[in-house]
């Protein structure tokens, strides 16, 4: 059975509902590979009305899932972006990204890529429960250093921050991120849309029954008394006193470490050259 990195807090879990599958076990065990990804991407980039803007890879699920070792679809997409000088950002919590340094380093030389490594805890035991099959925190920090040493700009996302569970590590993560060569910091707080709210409750009762009610209470305080607030302006960071405290802690620690905000990254779109569409007839000229 093929199993993905299945973080219990993953806001992508409910997306399996579009396929009439569950956000629980089905999300963890029923994987779908878009085997023609590179071909479709090539067609899109080659359209006459296409406007080049940085593409974010990894906004829904991690592009370096264990299955990527077999299918190499992320690598194929990166190779195409590199070919036509198209900028991208990458979000991952897996050290498998080091495999693609031969593509990422040349892209970095042309200001075409920014990598973000997600690290939300320094506790390996907690991470193994929260993020099964993802790289351990110390291994992700090593990946930050490896990318930095190869000339690839890399930031760290402290995400998601879960009150009374992993938020104690916020300052430590930021400090170690800077020590390993990160250039920026971003963060989000946990959000529990749709089926995720019940899955997370069940997970808390299994692993941290003594803290479950307190953690849920703090999450609700950060979301206007609800498990989840869909308001785009507040859903990533929360609101209220506890959310303000986290924001200030991140700001102070980032300033002390000399790291700028992750969202201030600017990549070069001026180099883009539309890719050629492969034709079965070949090229005449």
Coordinates of C-alpha atoms in Angstrom, one line a residue:
X1 CA 0.0 0.0 0.0
X2 CA 1.3 3.5 -0.9
X3 CA 0.9 6.0 1.9
X4 CA 1.5 9.7 1.8
X5 CA 2.8 12.1 4.4
X6 CA -0.5 12.5 6.3
X7 CA -0.3 15.4 8.7
X8 CA -3.3 15.3 10.9
X9 CA -3.8 19.1 10.6
X10 CA -3.6 19.2 6.8
X11 CA -6.2 21.6 5.4
X12 CA -6.1 19.6 2.1
X13 CA -7.7 16.6 3.7
X14 CA -11.3 17.7 2.8
X15 CA -10.3 18.0 -0.8
X16 CA -10.7 14.3 -1.1
X17 CA -14.4 14.8 -0.7
X18 CA -14.5 16.1 -4.3
X19 CA -13.7 12.5 -5.3
X20 CA -16.3 11.0 -2.9
X21 CA -13.5 9.8 -0.6
X22 CA -12.9 10.4 3.1
X23 CA -10.7 13.0 4.6
X24 CA -9.3 10.4 6.9
X25 CA -8.0 7.0 5.8
X26 CA -8.8 7.6 2.1
X27 CA -6.7 10.8 2.1
X28 CA -3.8 8.8 3.6
X29 CA -3.9 5.8 1.4
X30 CA -5.7 6.6 -1.9
X31 CA -3.2 8.7 -4.0
X32 CA -3.6 10.2 -7.4
X33 CA -0.7 10.9 -9.7
X34 CA -1.2 13.4 -12.6
X35 CA 1.2 11.5 -14.8
X36 CA 0.9 14.0 -17.7
X37 CA 1.5 17.0 -15.5
X38 CA 4.6 18.3 -17.4
X39 CA 2.8 18.0 -20.8
X40 CA -0.2 19.9 -19.6
X41 CA 2.0 22.5 -18.0
X42 CA 3.9 22.9 -21.2
X43 CA 0.7 23.5 -23.1
X44 CA -0.5 26.1 -20.6
X45 CA 2.8 28.0 -20.6
X46 CA 2.9 28.0 -24.4
X47 CA -0.5 29.8 -24.8
X48 CA -0.2 33.1 -26.6
X49 CA -2.1 35.0 -23.9
X50 CA -0.2 33.4 -21.0
X51 CA 1.2 36.0 -18.5
X52 CA 4.2 34.9 -16.5
X53 CA 3.8 35.1 -12.7
X54 CA 5.5 33.0 -10.1
X55 CA 3.9 29.6 -9.6
X56 CA 3.7 28.2 -6.1
X57 CA 4.3 24.4 -5.9
X58 CA 3.0 22.8 -2.8
X59 CA 0.0 25.0 -1.8
X60 CA -2.4 22.1 -1.3
X61 CA -0.3 19.0 -0.6
X62 CA 3.4 18.5 -0.4
X63 CA 5.1 18.2 -3.8
X64 CA 7.8 15.9 -2.3
X65 CA 5.5 13.1 -1.0
X66 CA 7.2 9.7 -0.8
X67 CA 5.4 8.8 -4.0
X68 CA 7.5 11.5 -5.8
X69 CA 10.5 9.2 -5.6
X70 CA 8.7 6.9 -8.1
X71 CA 6.8 9.3 -10.3
X72 CA 9.2 12.3 -10.3
X73 CA 6.4 14.6 -11.4
X74 CA 7.6 17.6 -9.3
X75 CA 11.1 17.2 -10.9
X76 CA 9.5 17.1 -14.4
X77 CA 7.7 20.3 -13.7
X78 CA 10.8 22.0 -12.3
X79 CA 12.8 20.9 -15.3
X80 CA 10.2 22.6 -17.6
X81 CA 10.2 25.8 -15.5
X82 CA 14.0 25.9 -15.6
X83 CA 13.9 25.4 -19.4
X84 CA 11.7 28.4 -20.0
X85 CA 13.0 30.6 -17.2
X86 CA 9.7 30.6 -15.3
X87 CA 9.9 31.6 -11.6
X88 CA 8.4 29.5 -8.8
X89 CA 8.2 29.1 -5.1
X90 CA 8.2 25.7 -3.4
X91 CA 6.7 24.7 0.0
X92 CA 7.7 21.3 1.5
X93 CA 8.5 19.6 4.7
X94 CA 10.5 16.8 3.1
X95 CA 14.2 16.6 2.6
X96 CA 13.7 14.9 -0.8
X97 CA 13.9 18.3 -2.3
X98 CA 17.7 18.0 -2.0
X99 CA 17.5 15.5 -4.9
X100 CA 16.6 18.4 -7.3
X101 CA 19.5 20.7 -6.5
X102 CA 20.9 20.2 -10.0
X103 CA 17.8 22.1 -11.2
X104 CA 17.2 24.5 -8.3
X105 CA 20.7 25.9 -8.1
X106 CA 20.8 27.1 -11.7
X107 CA 17.3 28.6 -11.3
X108 CA 18.5 30.4 -8.2
X109 CA 21.3 32.0 -10.1
X110 CA 18.7 33.7 -12.3
X111 CA 16.4 34.6 -9.3
X112 CA 13.8 32.1 -10.4
X113 CA 13.1 30.2 -7.3
X114 CA 12.5 30.5 -3.5
X115 CA 12.1 27.4 -1.4
X116 CA 10.2 27.4 1.9
X117 CA 10.7 24.5 4.4
X118 CA 7.8 24.0 6.8
X119 CA 8.9 23.3 10.4
X120 CA 6.4 23.6 13.2
X121 CA 8.2 21.7 16.0
X122 CA 11.6 20.8 17.3
X123 CA 10.3 17.8 19.1
X124 CA 10.8 14.6 17.0
X125 CA 8.3 12.6 19.0
X126 CA 5.6 15.2 18.5
X127 CA 6.4 15.6 14.9
X128 CA 6.2 11.9 14.3
X129 CA 2.6 12.0 15.6
X130 CA 1.6 15.2 13.9
X131 CA 3.3 14.6 10.6
X132 CA 3.8 10.8 9.9
X133 CA 6.3 10.0 7.1
X134 CA 7.5 13.6 6.8
X135 CA 11.1 14.3 7.4
X136 CA 12.0 14.8 11.0
X137 CA 12.6 18.4 12.2
X138 CA 16.3 18.1 12.5
X139 CA 16.4 16.7 8.9
X140 CA 14.5 19.6 7.6
X141 CA 16.9 22.0 9.2
X142 CA 19.7 20.1 7.5
X143 CA 17.9 20.6 4.2
X144 CA 17.7 24.3 4.9
X145 CA 21.5 24.4 5.2
X146 CA 22.0 22.2 2.2
X147 CA 19.9 24.4 0.0
X148 CA 21.5 27.6 1.4
X149 CA 25.0 26.2 0.8
X150 CA 24.0 25.4 -2.8
X151 CA 23.0 29.0 -3.3
X152 CA 19.2 28.3 -3.3
X153 CA 17.3 31.0 -1.3
X154 CA 15.3 29.2 1.4
X155 CA 12.9 30.4 4.1
X156 CA 11.2 28.6 6.9
X157 CA 7.5 28.5 7.5
X158 CA 6.5 27.9 11.2
X159 CA 3.3 26.3 10.1
X160 CA 0.9 25.6 11.5
X161 CA 1.3 26.9 15.0
X162 CA -1.0 25.0 17.4
X163 CA -1.7 26.7 20.7
X164 CA -0.6 24.7 23.8
X165 CA 0.9 22.0 21.6
X166 CA 3.8 23.2 19.5
X167 CA 3.8 27.0 19.9
X168 CA 6.5 26.7 22.6
X169 CA 9.0 26.1 19.9
X170 CA 8.3 29.3 17.8
X171 CA 11.4 31.2 18.9
X172 CA 13.7 28.1 18.8
X173 CA 12.6 27.3 15.2
X174 CA 13.3 30.8 14.0
X175 CA 16.7 30.9 15.8
X176 CA 17.8 27.6 14.2
X177 CA 16.4 28.6 10.8
X178 CA 18.7 31.6 10.8
X179 CA 21.6 29.5 12.0
X180 CA 21.2 27.2 9.1
X181 CA 21.0 29.9 6.4
X182 CA 17.3 30.7 6.1
X183 CA 16.6 34.1 4.6
X184 CA 13.0 34.6 5.7
X185 CA 10.3 33.5 8.1
X186 CA 6.6 33.0 7.7
X187 CA 3.9 31.5 9.9
X188 CA 0.3 30.4 10.0
X189 CA -1.9 29.2 12.8
X190 CA -3.9 25.9 12.6
X191 CA -7.2 26.0 10.8
X192 CA -9.8 23.3 10.9
X193 CA -12.2 23.5 7.9
X194 CA -15.0 20.9 7.2
X195 CA -14.2 17.3 8.3
X196 CA -10.8 18.3 9.7
X197 CA -12.3 19.7 12.9
X198 CA -13.6 16.3 13.9
X199 CA -10.5 14.4 12.8
X200 CA -8.2 16.7 14.8
X201 CA -10.4 16.4 17.9
X202 CA -10.2 12.6 17.7
X203 CA -6.4 12.8 17.2
X204 CA -6.1 15.0 20.3
X205 CA -8.2 12.6 22.4
X206 CA -5.9 9.7 21.4
X207 CA -2.5 11.4 21.8
X208 CA -3.1 14.3 24.3
X209 CA -6.3 13.7 26.2
X210 CA -5.2 15.8 29.1
X211 CA -4.8 18.9 26.9
X212 CA -7.5 18.3 24.2
X213 CA -10.2 20.5 25.7
X214 CA -7.7 23.3 26.4
X215 CA -6.2 23.2 22.9
X216 CA -9.6 23.3 21.3
X217 CA -10.7 26.2 23.5
X218 CA -7.6 28.2 22.5
X219 CA -8.2 27.5 18.8
X220 CA -11.8 28.7 19.1
X221 CA -10.7 31.8 20.9
X222 CA -8.5 32.5 17.9
X223 CA -11.4 32.0 15.5
X224 CA -14.2 34.2 17.0
X225 CA -15.5 31.4 19.1
X226 CA -15.7 28.8 16.3
X227 CA -13.5 25.9 15.3
X228 CA -12.8 27.6 12.0
X229 CA -13.2 31.1 10.6
X230 CA -13.2 31.2 6.7
X231 CA -12.6 34.9 6.6
X232 CA -9.7 35.3 4.2
X233 CA -8.2 38.2 6.1
X234 CA -8.0 36.3 9.4
X235 CA -8.1 32.5 8.8
X236 CA -4.3 32.1 8.4
X237 CA -3.3 33.9 11.5
X238 CA -6.4 34.0 13.7
X239 CA -7.6 36.9 15.8
X240 CA -7.8 37.9 19.5
X241 CA -5.4 38.1 22.3
X242 CA -3.6 34.7 21.8
X243 CA -3.2 35.3 18.0
X244 CA -1.7 38.8 18.8
X245 CA 0.8 37.2 21.2
X246 CA 1.9 34.7 18.6
X247 CA 2.2 37.5 15.9
X248 CA 4.4 39.6 18.2
X249 CA 6.5 36.6 19.2
X250 CA 7.2 35.8 15.6
X251 CA 8.0 39.4 14.8
X252 CA 10.4 39.8 17.7
X253 CA 12.2 36.5 17.1
X254 CA 12.5 37.2 13.3
X255 CA 13.9 40.7 13.9
X256 CA 16.4 39.3 16.4
X257 CA 17.5 36.7 13.9
X258 CA 17.7 39.2 11.1
X259 CA 15.2 37.4 8.9
X260 CA 12.7 39.2 6.6
X261 CA 9.1 38.2 6.0
X262 CA 8.6 35.3 3.6
X263 CA 5.9 37.1 1.6
X264 CA 8.4 39.9 0.6
X265 CA 10.1 37.5 -1.9
X266 CA 10.3 39.0 -5.4
X267 CA 11.3 36.7 -8.3
X268 CA 12.3 37.6 -11.9
X269 CA 9.5 37.2 -14.5
X270 CA 11.3 39.1 -17.2
X271 CA 13.4 36.1 -18.4
X272 CA 10.4 33.9 -19.4
X273 CA 10.5 32.4 -22.8
X274 CA 7.4 30.3 -23.8
X275 CA 8.2 26.7 -24.3
X276 CA 7.8 25.0 -27.7
X277 CA 4.9 22.6 -28.1
X278 CA 6.3 19.2 -29.2
X279 CA 4.8 18.0 -32.5
X280 CA 4.6 14.4 -33.7
X281 CA 5.6 15.9 -37.1
X282 CA 8.8 17.3 -35.8
X283 CA 10.2 20.7 -36.5
X284 CA 10.6 22.1 -40.0
X285 CA 12.9 24.9 -39.0

